[in-house]
Amino acid sequence: MDMRRKCVAILGIRGSGKSNTAKVITKELIQSGIPVTIIDPDGEYIKSFEEFGVMPVNSGTDPITQAVNDHRNGNSGIIDMSEWKEDNFEYLLSYISTLWEISRSLPSDRFIVVEEAHEFVPQNRRDPIGDVLTRIALRGRKRGLGMILVSQRSAKVNKDVLTQSEFYYLHKVVHPADLKVYKEILPIRQKEIERVIPSLQVGEAIYYSNGVMKYVKVPLFEESLSELNPMKEMAEI
Ligand SMILES: Nc1ncnc2c1ncn2[C@@H]1O[C@H](COP(=O)(O)OP(=O)(O)O)[C@@H](O)[C@H]1O
Ligand SMILES: [Mg+2]
C-alpha cells in the first residue's frame, strides 16, 4: 500500500479508533523513512512517538527557522497545541506555510497529519491555515507532501479536500450528515452504508481506495509496534 505523497482521510465518531489508525499509519511512514509533521491539538501523539525520536516542535522557537531546519534534516515533529499557554495559530500558520514554500525547492517526502481536521480545514470558513493545508492536500504531490486528515465531523471538513483523498479509513458514524459524506465516497448502495457503518466496532473501519473496498480491523497501536507491517496484516472482518 504505497501512500507516499497521497491524501488519506480517517473519519468516524469520537472513540471509534481514528487516532489509533492514524498512529499505526504514521508509525509505518516513519519506519519507512518518511518524516511526518503532526498537528496535535490534544497532545495525544508525544508519548506514542517518543521512542521513535519524534520531537515536539517548540513554539518558543522561530517557526520559519524551525520548519526549514526540520525539512532539510528530514525531522519528524509534533506541534503539540495542548502545551500552548495561549492559542498560537500564527506559529502554526508560519510553520506550515514554510514547509509548503521550502518543499518547492526541496521536494523530499513528508506527511502532515492533521488531527481534528474540521477545525483546520473547515467546510464553511476560509482562513490562511485552511488555505495552505488545502494547497498541500490538493497540490502537494509534486513537492513530496502527503496528508492524513483525521476528523470526527466528516460533514464539516472541506469537501474539496475530503473528496480528493486517495485513501479512506471510514470508522463508525451515526449522524445522517456524516453518513451522507460516506455515501458520496463509497461506491455501494446507500442502504448498505446505513446498515454497515453504524454497527462498526472500535478499531473496525471500511478501507476504500481506488475502487477497492474492504472491512479492516486495525491493530492497537501499542500492539502493532512489534509488527513490521501491521496494515498489510489487517484481517478482513
Ligand atoms: N484498533 C483498535 N483496537 C482495539 N481498541 C482500540 C482500537 N482503536 C482504538 N481503540 C480503543 O478505543 C480508544 C479510543 O480510540 P481513539 O483512537 O482515541 O479514538 P478516536 O480518535 O476516534 O476518538 C483507545 O484508547 C483504545 O482503547
Ligand atoms: Mg482521536
PDB file of C-alpha atoms and ligand atoms in Angstrom:
ATOM      1  CA  MET A   1       0.000   0.000   0.000  1.00  0.00           C
ATOM      2  CA  ASP A   2       2.017   2.975  -1.188  1.00  0.00           C
ATOM      3  CA  MET A   3       0.620   6.087   0.406  1.00  0.00           C
ATOM      4  CA  ARG A   4       3.538   8.327  -0.387  1.00  0.00           C
ATOM      5  CA  ARG A   5       2.540  11.817  -1.448  1.00  0.00           C
ATOM      6  CA  LYS A   6      -1.126  10.936  -1.170  1.00  0.00           C
ATOM      7  CA  CYS A   7      -4.005  12.214   0.915  1.00  0.00           C
ATOM      8  CA  VAL A   8      -5.524   9.855   3.491  1.00  0.00           C
ATOM      9  CA  ALA A   9      -8.811  10.573   5.276  1.00  0.00           C
ATOM     10  CA  ILE A  10      -9.641   8.877   8.586  1.00  0.00           C
ATOM     11  CA  LEU A  11     -13.191   9.566   9.697  1.00  0.00           C
ATOM     12  CA  GLY A  12     -15.528   8.390  12.450  1.00  0.00           C
ATOM     13  CA  ILE A  13     -17.230   9.382  15.675  1.00  0.00           C
ATOM     14  CA  ARG A  14     -15.299  10.099  18.834  1.00  0.00           C
ATOM     15  CA  GLY A  15     -13.892   6.896  20.298  1.00  0.00           C
ATOM     16  CA  SER A  16     -14.238   4.903  17.077  1.00  0.00           C
ATOM     17  CA  GLY A  17     -10.476   4.426  16.821  1.00  0.00           C
ATOM     18  CA  LYS A  18      -9.423   7.160  14.380  1.00  0.00           C
ATOM     19  CA  SER A  19      -6.364   8.394  16.221  1.00  0.00           C
ATOM     20  CA  ASN A  20      -5.211   4.847  16.745  1.00  0.00           C
ATOM     21  CA  THR A  21      -5.499   4.210  12.999  1.00  0.00           C
ATOM     22  CA  ALA A  22      -3.644   7.457  12.300  1.00  0.00           C
ATOM     23  CA  LYS A  23      -0.873   6.407  14.679  1.00  0.00           C
ATOM     24  CA  VAL A  24      -0.473   2.997  13.055  1.00  0.00           C
ATOM     25  CA  ILE A  25      -0.155   4.605   9.620  1.00  0.00           C
ATOM     26  CA  THR A  26       2.152   7.328  10.950  1.00  0.00           C
ATOM     27  CA  LYS A  27       4.410   4.726  12.516  1.00  0.00           C
ATOM     28  CA  GLU A  28       4.600   2.898   9.176  1.00  0.00           C
ATOM     29  CA  LEU A  29       5.583   6.099   7.416  1.00  0.00           C
ATOM     30  CA  ILE A  30       8.295   6.894   9.943  1.00  0.00           C
ATOM     31  CA  GLN A  31       9.612   3.338   9.771  1.00  0.00           C
ATOM     32  CA  SER A  32       9.831   3.571   6.012  1.00  0.00           C
ATOM     33  CA  GLY A  33      11.890   6.744   6.340  1.00  0.00           C
ATOM     34  CA  ILE A  34       9.230   9.346   5.630  1.00  0.00           C
ATOM     35  CA  PRO A  35       9.204  12.205   8.144  1.00  0.00           C
ATOM     36  CA  VAL A  36       5.880  13.420   9.499  1.00  0.00           C
ATOM     37  CA  THR A  37       4.664  16.679  10.959  1.00  0.00           C
ATOM     38  CA  ILE A  38       1.734  16.150  13.311  1.00  0.00           C
ATOM     39  CA  ILE A  39      -0.753  18.866  14.173  1.00  0.00           C
ATOM     40  CA  ASP A  40      -1.917  17.571  17.533  1.00  0.00           C
ATOM     41  CA  PRO A  41      -4.481  19.746  19.350  1.00  0.00           C
ATOM     42  CA  ASP A  42      -4.929  17.308  22.248  1.00  0.00           C
ATOM     43  CA  GLY A  43      -1.336  16.216  22.851  1.00  0.00           C
ATOM     44  CA  GLU A  44      -2.066  12.551  22.109  1.00  0.00           C
ATOM     45  CA  TYR A  45       0.989  11.813  19.991  1.00  0.00           C
ATOM     46  CA  ILE A  46       4.015  12.785  22.073  1.00  0.00           C
ATOM     47  CA  LYS A  47       4.021   9.695  24.270  1.00  0.00           C
ATOM     48  CA  SER A  48       3.271   7.322  21.406  1.00  0.00           C
ATOM     49  CA  PHE A  49       6.144   8.566  19.276  1.00  0.00           C
ATOM     50  CA  GLU A  50       8.749   9.264  21.935  1.00  0.00           C
ATOM     51  CA  GLU A  51      10.516   6.013  21.190  1.00  0.00           C
ATOM     52  CA  PHE A  52      10.744   6.945  17.523  1.00  0.00           C
ATOM     53  CA  GLY A  53      12.663  10.069  18.446  1.00  0.00           C
ATOM     54  CA  VAL A  54       9.894  12.371  17.244  1.00  0.00           C
ATOM     55  CA  MET A  55      10.351  15.704  18.978  1.00  0.00           C
ATOM     56  CA  PRO A  56       7.784  18.302  19.917  1.00  0.00           C
ATOM     57  CA  VAL A  57       8.018  21.352  17.697  1.00  0.00           C
ATOM     58  CA  ASN A  58       8.731  24.077  20.212  1.00  0.00           C
ATOM     59  CA  SER A  59       6.500  27.105  19.804  1.00  0.00           C
ATOM     60  CA  GLY A  60       9.187  29.174  21.555  1.00  0.00           C
ATOM     61  CA  THR A  61      11.458  28.920  18.519  1.00  0.00           C
ATOM     62  CA  ASP A  62      11.229  30.910  15.315  1.00  0.00           C
ATOM     63  CA  PRO A  63       8.764  28.920  13.181  1.00  0.00           C
ATOM     64  CA  ILE A  64      10.429  29.701   9.865  1.00  0.00           C
ATOM     65  CA  THR A  65      13.907  28.661  11.004  1.00  0.00           C
ATOM     66  CA  GLN A  66      12.490  25.613  12.727  1.00  0.00           C
ATOM     67  CA  ALA A  67      10.491  24.454   9.682  1.00  0.00           C
ATOM     68  CA  VAL A  68      13.421  24.980   7.316  1.00  0.00           C
ATOM     69  CA  ASN A  69      15.740  23.030   9.619  1.00  0.00           C
ATOM     70  CA  ASP A  70      13.209  20.264  10.176  1.00  0.00           C
ATOM     71  CA  HIS A  71      12.547  19.820   6.473  1.00  0.00           C
ATOM     72  CA  ARG A  72      16.219  19.957   5.471  1.00  0.00           C
ATOM     73  CA  ASN A  73      17.127  17.408   8.107  1.00  0.00           C
ATOM     74  CA  GLY A  74      14.136  15.179   7.467  1.00  0.00           C
ATOM     75  CA  ASN A  75      12.977  15.552  11.066  1.00  0.00           C
ATOM     76  CA  SER A  76       9.584  14.464  12.232  1.00  0.00           C
ATOM     77  CA  GLY A  77       7.844  16.772  14.687  1.00  0.00           C
ATOM     78  CA  ILE A  78       4.716  17.136  16.747  1.00  0.00           C
ATOM     79  CA  ILE A  79       3.040  20.507  17.070  1.00  0.00           C
ATOM     80  CA  ASP A  80       1.542  19.820  20.484  1.00  0.00           C
ATOM     81  CA  MET A  81      -1.084  22.513  20.900  1.00  0.00           C
ATOM     82  CA  SER A  82      -2.145  21.196  24.299  1.00  0.00           C
ATOM     83  CA  GLU A  83       1.089  22.675  25.660  1.00  0.00           C
ATOM     84  CA  TRP A  84       0.334  26.150  24.392  1.00  0.00           C
ATOM     85  CA  LYS A  85      -0.382  28.700  27.075  1.00  0.00           C
ATOM     86  CA  GLU A  86      -2.470  30.630  24.601  1.00  0.00           C
ATOM     87  CA  ASP A  87      -3.611  29.969  21.062  1.00  0.00           C
ATOM     88  CA  ASN A  88      -0.726  30.486  18.715  1.00  0.00           C
ATOM     89  CA  PHE A  89      -2.216  29.952  15.311  1.00  0.00           C
ATOM     90  CA  GLU A  90       0.272  32.352  13.790  1.00  0.00           C
ATOM     91  CA  TYR A  91       3.045  29.967  14.770  1.00  0.00           C
ATOM     92  CA  LEU A  92       1.190  27.071  13.178  1.00  0.00           C
ATOM     93  CA  LEU A  93       0.477  29.062  10.027  1.00  0.00           C
ATOM     94  CA  SER A  94       4.057  30.226   9.728  1.00  0.00           C
ATOM     95  CA  TYR A  95       5.492  26.736  10.298  1.00  0.00           C
ATOM     96  CA  ILE A  96       3.180  25.008   7.814  1.00  0.00           C
ATOM     97  CA  SER A  97       3.494  27.776   5.203  1.00  0.00           C
ATOM     98  CA  THR A  98       7.266  27.480   5.437  1.00  0.00           C
ATOM     99  CA  LEU A  99       7.086  23.717   4.852  1.00  0.00           C
ATOM    100  CA  TRP A 100       4.961  24.419   1.789  1.00  0.00           C
ATOM    101  CA  GLU A 101       7.359  27.062   0.499  1.00  0.00           C
ATOM    102  CA  ILE A 102      10.566  25.129   1.090  1.00  0.00           C
ATOM    103  CA  SER A 103       9.147  21.952  -0.424  1.00  0.00           C
ATOM    104  CA  ARG A 104       9.100  23.753  -3.769  1.00  0.00           C
ATOM    105  CA  SER A 105      12.891  23.712  -3.923  1.00  0.00           C
ATOM    106  CA  LEU A 106      13.295  20.677  -1.662  1.00  0.00           C
ATOM    107  CA  PRO A 107      10.600  18.190  -2.640  1.00  0.00           C
ATOM    108  CA  SER A 108      11.594  15.406  -0.262  1.00  0.00           C
ATOM    109  CA  ASP A 109       8.813  13.194   1.076  1.00  0.00           C
ATOM    110  CA  ARG A 110       6.893  14.336   4.137  1.00  0.00           C
ATOM    111  CA  PHE A 111       3.452  13.752   5.599  1.00  0.00           C
ATOM    112  CA  ILE A 112       1.368  16.249   7.518  1.00  0.00           C
ATOM    113  CA  VAL A 113      -1.035  14.650   9.998  1.00  0.00           C
ATOM    114  CA  VAL A 114      -3.987  16.890  10.807  1.00  0.00           C
ATOM    115  CA  GLU A 115      -5.998  15.840  13.867  1.00  0.00           C
ATOM    116  CA  GLU A 116      -9.409  17.472  14.289  1.00  0.00           C
ATOM    117  CA  ALA A 117      -9.210  18.339  10.608  1.00  0.00           C
ATOM    118  CA  HIS A 118     -12.645  20.020  10.637  1.00  0.00           C
ATOM    119  CA  GLU A 119     -11.077  22.748  12.773  1.00  0.00           C
ATOM    120  CA  PHE A 120      -8.132  23.375  10.467  1.00  0.00           C
ATOM    121  CA  VAL A 121      -9.661  22.671   7.047  1.00  0.00           C
ATOM    122  CA  PRO A 122     -13.339  23.503   7.625  1.00  0.00           C
ATOM    123  CA  GLN A 123     -16.094  23.375   5.055  1.00  0.00           C
ATOM    124  CA  ASN A 124     -17.750  26.717   5.712  1.00  0.00           C
ATOM    125  CA  ARG A 125     -14.952  29.105   6.504  1.00  0.00           C
ATOM    126  CA  ARG A 126     -11.776  30.189   4.789  1.00  0.00           C
ATOM    127  CA  ASP A 127      -8.707  31.151   6.705  1.00  0.00           C
ATOM    128  CA  PRO A 128      -4.980  31.182   5.972  1.00  0.00           C
ATOM    129  CA  ILE A 129      -4.209  27.886   7.760  1.00  0.00           C
ATOM    130  CA  GLY A 130      -7.045  26.136   5.916  1.00  0.00           C
ATOM    131  CA  ASP A 131      -5.825  27.597   2.639  1.00  0.00           C
ATOM    132  CA  VAL A 132      -2.274  26.329   2.999  1.00  0.00           C
ATOM    133  CA  LEU A 133      -3.411  22.891   4.185  1.00  0.00           C
ATOM    134  CA  THR A 134      -5.828  22.705   1.237  1.00  0.00           C
ATOM    135  CA  ARG A 135      -2.984  23.591  -1.109  1.00  0.00           C
ATOM    136  CA  ILE A 136      -0.826  20.851   0.405  1.00  0.00           C
ATOM    137  CA  ALA A 137      -3.625  18.285   0.163  1.00  0.00           C
ATOM    138  CA  LEU A 138      -4.523  19.124  -3.426  1.00  0.00           C
ATOM    139  CA  ARG A 139      -1.142  20.060  -4.872  1.00  0.00           C
ATOM    140  CA  GLY A 140       1.415  18.594  -2.508  1.00  0.00           C
ATOM    141  CA  ARG A 141       2.324  15.569  -4.573  1.00  0.00           C
ATOM    142  CA  LYS A 142       4.888  17.300  -6.820  1.00  0.00           C
ATOM    143  CA  ARG A 143       6.551  18.675  -3.705  1.00  0.00           C
ATOM    144  CA  GLY A 144       6.694  15.355  -1.898  1.00  0.00           C
ATOM    145  CA  LEU A 145       3.931  16.203   0.531  1.00  0.00           C
ATOM    146  CA  GLY A 146       1.163  13.883   1.645  1.00  0.00           C
ATOM    147  CA  MET A 147      -1.505  14.434   4.266  1.00  0.00           C
ATOM    148  CA  ILE A 148      -3.511  12.447   6.786  1.00  0.00           C
ATOM    149  CA  LEU A 149      -6.781  14.098   7.777  1.00  0.00           C
ATOM    150  CA  VAL A 150      -8.471  12.859  10.942  1.00  0.00           C
ATOM    151  CA  SER A 151     -11.954  14.056  11.873  1.00  0.00           C
ATOM    152  CA  GLN A 152     -14.983  13.185  13.944  1.00  0.00           C
ATOM    153  CA  ARG A 153     -17.063  15.655  11.935  1.00  0.00           C
ATOM    154  CA  SER A 154     -16.944  14.302   8.408  1.00  0.00           C
ATOM    155  CA  ALA A 155     -19.571  16.742   7.168  1.00  0.00           C
ATOM    156  CA  LYS A 156     -17.609  19.733   8.485  1.00  0.00           C
ATOM    157  CA  VAL A 157     -14.331  19.018   6.725  1.00  0.00           C
ATOM    158  CA  ASN A 158     -13.730  20.900   3.489  1.00  0.00           C
ATOM    159  CA  LYS A 159     -15.393  18.782   0.804  1.00  0.00           C
ATOM    160  CA  ASP A 160     -12.878  19.555  -1.931  1.00  0.00           C
ATOM    161  CA  VAL A 161     -10.076  18.244   0.237  1.00  0.00           C
ATOM    162  CA  LEU A 162     -12.003  15.267   1.567  1.00  0.00           C
ATOM    163  CA  THR A 163     -13.249  14.036  -1.790  1.00  0.00           C
ATOM    164  CA  GLN A 164      -9.773  14.360  -3.299  1.00  0.00           C
ATOM    165  CA  SER A 165      -8.339  11.908  -0.812  1.00  0.00           C
ATOM    166  CA  GLU A 166      -6.927   8.711  -2.281  1.00  0.00           C
ATOM    167  CA  PHE A 167      -7.251   6.534   0.790  1.00  0.00           C
ATOM    168  CA  TYR A 168     -10.104   6.343   3.268  1.00  0.00           C
ATOM    169  CA  TYR A 169     -10.437   4.645   6.621  1.00  0.00           C
ATOM    170  CA  LEU A 170     -14.089   5.065   7.478  1.00  0.00           C
ATOM    171  CA  HIS A 171     -14.867   4.222  11.082  1.00  0.00           C
ATOM    172  CA  LYS A 172     -18.282   4.243  12.674  1.00  0.00           C
ATOM    173  CA  VAL A 173     -20.591   7.233  12.190  1.00  0.00           C
ATOM    174  CA  VAL A 174     -24.287   7.504  13.009  1.00  0.00           C
ATOM    175  CA  HIS A 175     -25.331  11.047  12.194  1.00  0.00           C
ATOM    176  CA  PRO A 176     -27.177  11.349   8.847  1.00  0.00           C
ATOM    177  CA  ALA A 177     -24.949  14.266   7.772  1.00  0.00           C
ATOM    178  CA  ASP A 178     -21.839  12.142   8.277  1.00  0.00           C
ATOM    179  CA  LEU A 179     -23.411   9.094   6.644  1.00  0.00           C
ATOM    180  CA  LYS A 180     -24.188  11.302   3.658  1.00  0.00           C
ATOM    181  CA  VAL A 181     -20.477  12.047   3.286  1.00  0.00           C
ATOM    182  CA  TYR A 182     -19.716   8.318   3.365  1.00  0.00           C
ATOM    183  CA  LYS A 183     -22.375   7.788   0.684  1.00  0.00           C
ATOM    184  CA  GLU A 184     -20.537  10.248  -1.540  1.00  0.00           C
ATOM    185  CA  ILE A 185     -17.269   8.404  -1.033  1.00  0.00           C
ATOM    186  CA  LEU A 186     -18.211   4.734  -1.162  1.00  0.00           C
ATOM    187  CA  PRO A 187     -19.424   3.046  -4.360  1.00  0.00           C
ATOM    188  CA  ILE A 188     -22.087   0.901  -2.671  1.00  0.00           C
ATOM    189  CA  ARG A 189     -25.807   1.246  -2.122  1.00  0.00           C
ATOM    190  CA  GLN A 190     -26.928   3.831   0.419  1.00  0.00           C
ATOM    191  CA  LYS A 191     -28.981   1.255   2.302  1.00  0.00           C
ATOM    192  CA  GLU A 192     -25.890  -0.903   2.646  1.00  0.00           C
ATOM    193  CA  ILE A 193     -23.953   2.022   4.119  1.00  0.00           C
ATOM    194  CA  GLU A 194     -26.744   2.728   6.596  1.00  0.00           C
ATOM    195  CA  ARG A 195     -26.688  -0.909   7.633  1.00  0.00           C
ATOM    196  CA  VAL A 196     -22.941  -1.471   7.900  1.00  0.00           C
ATOM    197  CA  ILE A 197     -21.374   1.778   9.110  1.00  0.00           C
ATOM    198  CA  PRO A 198     -23.305   2.446  12.358  1.00  0.00           C
ATOM    199  CA  SER A 199     -22.597  -1.060  13.606  1.00  0.00           C
ATOM    200  CA  LEU A 200     -18.806  -0.937  13.193  1.00  0.00           C
ATOM    201  CA  GLN A 201     -16.941  -1.655  16.438  1.00  0.00           C
ATOM    202  CA  VAL A 202     -13.998   0.309  17.835  1.00  0.00           C
ATOM    203  CA  GLY A 203     -10.978  -0.142  15.569  1.00  0.00           C
ATOM    204  CA  GLU A 204     -13.031  -1.522  12.692  1.00  0.00           C
ATOM    205  CA  ALA A 205     -13.271   0.502   9.516  1.00  0.00           C
ATOM    206  CA  ILE A 206     -14.149   0.377   5.879  1.00  0.00           C
ATOM    207  CA  TYR A 207     -10.973   0.885   3.886  1.00  0.00           C
ATOM    208  CA  TYR A 208     -11.519   2.343   0.447  1.00  0.00           C
ATOM    209  CA  SER A 209      -9.032   3.289  -2.219  1.00  0.00           C
ATOM    210  CA  ASN A 210      -9.214   3.449  -5.962  1.00  0.00           C
ATOM    211  CA  GLY A 211     -12.194   1.147  -6.367  1.00  0.00           C
ATOM    212  CA  VAL A 212     -11.041  -1.340  -3.743  1.00  0.00           C
ATOM    213  CA  MET A 213     -13.171  -1.590  -0.626  1.00  0.00           C
ATOM    214  CA  LYS A 214     -12.790  -3.876   2.359  1.00  0.00           C
ATOM    215  CA  TYR A 215     -13.543  -4.212   6.026  1.00  0.00           C
ATOM    216  CA  VAL A 216     -10.467  -3.900   8.171  1.00  0.00           C
ATOM    217  CA  LYS A 217      -9.657  -4.373  11.822  1.00  0.00           C
ATOM    218  CA  VAL A 218      -6.857  -2.024  12.731  1.00  0.00           C
ATOM    219  CA  PRO A 219      -4.396  -3.333  15.325  1.00  0.00           C
ATOM    220  CA  LEU A 220      -3.958  -1.367  18.522  1.00  0.00           C
ATOM    221  CA  PHE A 221      -1.002   0.982  18.057  1.00  0.00           C
ATOM    222  CA  GLU A 222       0.817  -0.382  21.090  1.00  0.00           C
ATOM    223  CA  GLU A 223       0.432  -3.922  19.815  1.00  0.00           C
ATOM    224  CA  SER A 224       1.381  -3.009  16.263  1.00  0.00           C
ATOM    225  CA  LEU A 225       4.827  -1.861  17.377  1.00  0.00           C
ATOM    226  CA  SER A 226       6.362  -5.295  17.166  1.00  0.00           C
ATOM    227  CA  GLU A 227       4.884  -5.984  13.750  1.00  0.00           C
ATOM    228  CA  LEU A 228       6.824  -4.936  10.721  1.00  0.00           C
ATOM    229  CA  ASN A 229       3.855  -4.202   8.506  1.00  0.00           C
ATOM    230  CA  PRO A 230       0.623  -4.289  10.504  1.00  0.00           C
ATOM    231  CA  MET A 231      -1.569  -2.540   7.950  1.00  0.00           C
ATOM    232  CA  LYS A 232      -0.912  -5.305   5.449  1.00  0.00           C
ATOM    233  CA  GLU A 233      -1.843  -7.809   8.097  1.00  0.00           C
ATOM    234  CA  MET A 234      -5.235  -6.278   8.754  1.00  0.00           C
ATOM    235  CA  ALA A 235      -7.752  -9.038   8.816  1.00  0.00           C
ATOM    236  CA  GLU A 236     -10.882  -8.726   6.786  1.00  0.00           C
ATOM    237  CA  ILE A 237     -13.817  -8.976   9.128  1.00  0.00           C
TER     238      ILE A 237
HETATM  239  N1  LIG B   1      -7.913  -0.761  16.670  1.00  0.00           N
HETATM  240  C1  LIG B   1      -8.299  -0.803  17.953  1.00  0.00           C
HETATM  241  N2  LIG B   1      -8.429  -1.977  18.585  1.00  0.00           N
HETATM  242  C2  LIG B   1      -8.826  -2.010  19.875  1.00  0.00           C
HETATM  243  N3  LIG B   1      -9.103  -0.918  20.617  1.00  0.00           N
HETATM  244  C3  LIG B   1      -8.995   0.285  20.040  1.00  0.00           C
HETATM  245  C4  LIG B   1      -8.583   0.399  18.666  1.00  0.00           C
HETATM  246  N4  LIG B   1      -8.557   1.703  18.355  1.00  0.00           N
HETATM  247  C5  LIG B   1      -8.912   2.370  19.462  1.00  0.00           C
HETATM  248  N5  LIG B   1      -9.171   1.525  20.478  1.00  0.00           N
HETATM  249  C6  LIG B   1      -9.596   1.903  21.837  1.00  0.00           C
HETATM  250  O1  LIG B   1     -10.506   2.987  21.765  1.00  0.00           O
HETATM  251  C7  LIG B   1      -9.983   4.125  22.434  1.00  0.00           C
HETATM  252  C8  LIG B   1     -10.270   5.377  21.605  1.00  0.00           C
HETATM  253  O2  LIG B   1      -9.529   5.294  20.418  1.00  0.00           O
HETATM  254  P1  LIG B   1      -9.076   6.582  19.625  1.00  0.00           P
HETATM  255  O3  LIG B   1      -8.215   6.134  18.512  1.00  0.00           O
HETATM  256  O4  LIG B   1      -8.520   7.596  20.551  1.00  0.00           O
HETATM  257  O5  LIG B   1     -10.490   7.093  19.098  1.00  0.00           O
HETATM  258  P2  LIG B   1     -10.854   8.436  18.318  1.00  0.00           P
HETATM  259  O6  LIG B   1      -9.586   9.074  17.869  1.00  0.00           O
HETATM  260  O7  LIG B   1     -11.725   8.007  17.198  1.00  0.00           O
HETATM  261  O8  LIG B   1     -11.607   9.273  19.301  1.00  0.00           O
HETATM  262  C9  LIG B   1      -8.495   3.848  22.592  1.00  0.00           C
HETATM  263  O9  LIG B   1      -7.988   4.421  23.751  1.00  0.00           O
HETATM  264  C10 LIG B   1      -8.422   2.352  22.661  1.00  0.00           C
HETATM  265  O10 LIG B   1      -8.626   1.921  23.980  1.00  0.00           O
HETATM  266 MG    MG B   2      -8.853  10.997  18.271  1.00  0.00          MG
END
